[in-house]
XYZ file of C-alpha atoms in Angstrom:
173
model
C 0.280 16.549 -27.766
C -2.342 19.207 -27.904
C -2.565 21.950 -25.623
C -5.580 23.374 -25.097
C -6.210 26.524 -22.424
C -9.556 28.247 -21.680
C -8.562 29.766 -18.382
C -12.065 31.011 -18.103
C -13.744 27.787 -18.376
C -11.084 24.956 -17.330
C -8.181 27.167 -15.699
C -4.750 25.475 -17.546
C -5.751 22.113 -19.107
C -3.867 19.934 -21.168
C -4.691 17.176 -23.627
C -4.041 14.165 -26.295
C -3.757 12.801 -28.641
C -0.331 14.085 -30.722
C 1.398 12.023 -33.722
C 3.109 10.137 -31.190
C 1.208 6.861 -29.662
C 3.083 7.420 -26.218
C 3.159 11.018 -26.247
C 3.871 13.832 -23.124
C 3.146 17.339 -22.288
C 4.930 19.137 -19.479
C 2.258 20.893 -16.652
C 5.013 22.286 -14.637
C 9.005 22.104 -14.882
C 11.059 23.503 -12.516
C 13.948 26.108 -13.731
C 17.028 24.023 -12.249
C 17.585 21.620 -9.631
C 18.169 23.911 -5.989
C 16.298 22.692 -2.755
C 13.386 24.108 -2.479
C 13.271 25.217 1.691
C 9.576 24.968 2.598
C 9.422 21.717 0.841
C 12.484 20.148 2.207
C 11.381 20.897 5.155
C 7.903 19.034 5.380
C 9.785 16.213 3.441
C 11.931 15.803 6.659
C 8.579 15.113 8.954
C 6.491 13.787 6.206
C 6.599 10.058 4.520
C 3.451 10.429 2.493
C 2.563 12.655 -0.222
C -0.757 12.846 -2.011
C -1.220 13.361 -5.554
C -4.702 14.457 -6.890
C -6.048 15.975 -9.712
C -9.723 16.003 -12.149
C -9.827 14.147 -15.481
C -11.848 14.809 -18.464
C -12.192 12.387 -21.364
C -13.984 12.837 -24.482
C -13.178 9.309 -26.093
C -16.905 8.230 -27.435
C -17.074 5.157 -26.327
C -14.042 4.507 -28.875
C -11.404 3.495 -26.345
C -10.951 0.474 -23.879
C -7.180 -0.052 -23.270
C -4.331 2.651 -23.020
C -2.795 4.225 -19.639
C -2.756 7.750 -18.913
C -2.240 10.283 -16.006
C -0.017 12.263 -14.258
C 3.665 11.888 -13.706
C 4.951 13.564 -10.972
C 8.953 14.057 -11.062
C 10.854 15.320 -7.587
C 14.394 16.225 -6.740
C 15.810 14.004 -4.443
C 19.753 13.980 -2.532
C 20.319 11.037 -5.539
C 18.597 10.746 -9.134
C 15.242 12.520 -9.504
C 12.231 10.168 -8.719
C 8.781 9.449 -10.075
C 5.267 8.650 -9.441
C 2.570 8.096 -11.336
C -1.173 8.928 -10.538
C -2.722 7.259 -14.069
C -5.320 4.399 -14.971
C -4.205 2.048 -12.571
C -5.459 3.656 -9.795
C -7.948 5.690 -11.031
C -11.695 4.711 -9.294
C -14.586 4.279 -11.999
C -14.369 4.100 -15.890
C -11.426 5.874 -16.646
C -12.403 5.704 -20.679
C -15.974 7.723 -20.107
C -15.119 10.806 -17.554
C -17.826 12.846 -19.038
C -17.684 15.350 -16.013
C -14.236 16.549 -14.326
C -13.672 13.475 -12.082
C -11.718 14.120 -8.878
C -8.528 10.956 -8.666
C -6.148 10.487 -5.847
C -3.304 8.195 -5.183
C -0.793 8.508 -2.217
C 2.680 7.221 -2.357
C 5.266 6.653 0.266
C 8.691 8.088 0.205
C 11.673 7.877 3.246
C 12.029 10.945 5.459
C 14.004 13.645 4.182
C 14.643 11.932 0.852
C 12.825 14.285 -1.498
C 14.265 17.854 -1.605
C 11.940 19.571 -4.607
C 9.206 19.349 -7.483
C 11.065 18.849 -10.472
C 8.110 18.826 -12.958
C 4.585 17.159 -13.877
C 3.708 15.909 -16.648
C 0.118 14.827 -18.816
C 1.495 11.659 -20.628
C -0.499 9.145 -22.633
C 0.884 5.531 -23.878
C -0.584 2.788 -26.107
C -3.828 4.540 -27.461
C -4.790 4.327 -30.493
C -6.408 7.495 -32.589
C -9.593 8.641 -31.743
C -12.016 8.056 -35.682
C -13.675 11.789 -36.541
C -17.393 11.143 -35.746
C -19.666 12.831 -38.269
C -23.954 12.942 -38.145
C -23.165 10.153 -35.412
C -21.357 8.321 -37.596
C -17.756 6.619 -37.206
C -15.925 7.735 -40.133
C -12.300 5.623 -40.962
C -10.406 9.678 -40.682
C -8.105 9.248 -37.927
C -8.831 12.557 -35.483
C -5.173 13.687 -34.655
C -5.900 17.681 -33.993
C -8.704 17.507 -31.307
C -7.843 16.947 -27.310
C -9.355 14.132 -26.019
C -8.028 14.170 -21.938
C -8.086 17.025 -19.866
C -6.691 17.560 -16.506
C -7.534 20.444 -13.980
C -7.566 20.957 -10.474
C -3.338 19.307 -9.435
C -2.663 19.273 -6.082
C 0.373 17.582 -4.438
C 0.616 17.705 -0.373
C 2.016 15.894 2.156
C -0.305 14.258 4.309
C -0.079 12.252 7.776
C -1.831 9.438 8.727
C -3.446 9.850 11.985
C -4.845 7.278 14.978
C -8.976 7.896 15.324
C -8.529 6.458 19.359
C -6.058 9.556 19.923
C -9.350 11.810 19.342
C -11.829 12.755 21.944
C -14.515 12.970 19.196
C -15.313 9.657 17.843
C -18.238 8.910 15.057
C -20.633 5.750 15.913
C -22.492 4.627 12.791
């Protein structure tokens, strides 16, 4: 995968395509496997966790299929666990993000289950290779060098749903 950073510009950004089809690249990975406190400790009250983050594309108009994303990995008492936040639940066109577009998924885990952030991950699977475009035309050289999905702006929190009637402040539309 290529790595591209322009901390001026984009902050930390990542991108694909690599020589490998289904390839990865590694945001964030912990140093070893010991509880995190402040995080166990929300996990304990909190059964939802929202993932969000911007994506970038610069495909062309060349691509209609693949999956991409972010895959979230967390410590847990057992075997690590994942999530994904990729095309599946992305909201518009997820081929033509011409602009940084904000996606959000929220997942639910038990109480007191999770324990840490283990890593995250930009990952990529069944693309094929982006053709170099020269004087607007579609040449048959297969672009392997230049990024073509960016992600900025990760966020993971827990979050709580809450009941509107429990408000004294109510919105009529």
């Amino acid at each position: 995968m290529y790595e591209y950073s322009d901390e001026s510009e984009y902050g930390v950004i990542a991108g694909a395509p690599s020589d490998d089809p289904n390839s990865k690249f590694i945001v964030f990975e912990a140093s070893d496997d010991t509880p995190h406190n402040l995080f166990a400790q929300y996990a304990l009250t909190n059964e939802l966790i929202r993932i969000r983050a911007s994506f970038l594309t610069r495909f062309h108009m060349e691509h209609v299929q693949g999956n991409y994303g972010l895959e979230i990995e967390f410590f847990t008492k057992g075997e690590p666990v994942t999530f994904r936040l990729d095309v599946s639940s992305f909201l518009g066109n997820p081929y033509s993000y011409t602009v940084y577009s904000p996606q959000t998924v929220i997942v639910q885990v038990p109480m007191g289950y999770l324990t840490g952030l283990k890593s995250i991950t930009l990952f990529e699977e069944n693309f094929v290779y982006d053709r170099y475009i020269e004087n607007g035309i579609v040449t048959d050289k297969e672009n392997r060098t230049n990024a073509n999905i960016f992600v900025s702006n990760i966020e993971l929190g827990f979050v709580k749903t809450t009941d509107a009637l429990d408000n004294l402040y109510y919105l009529d539309i």
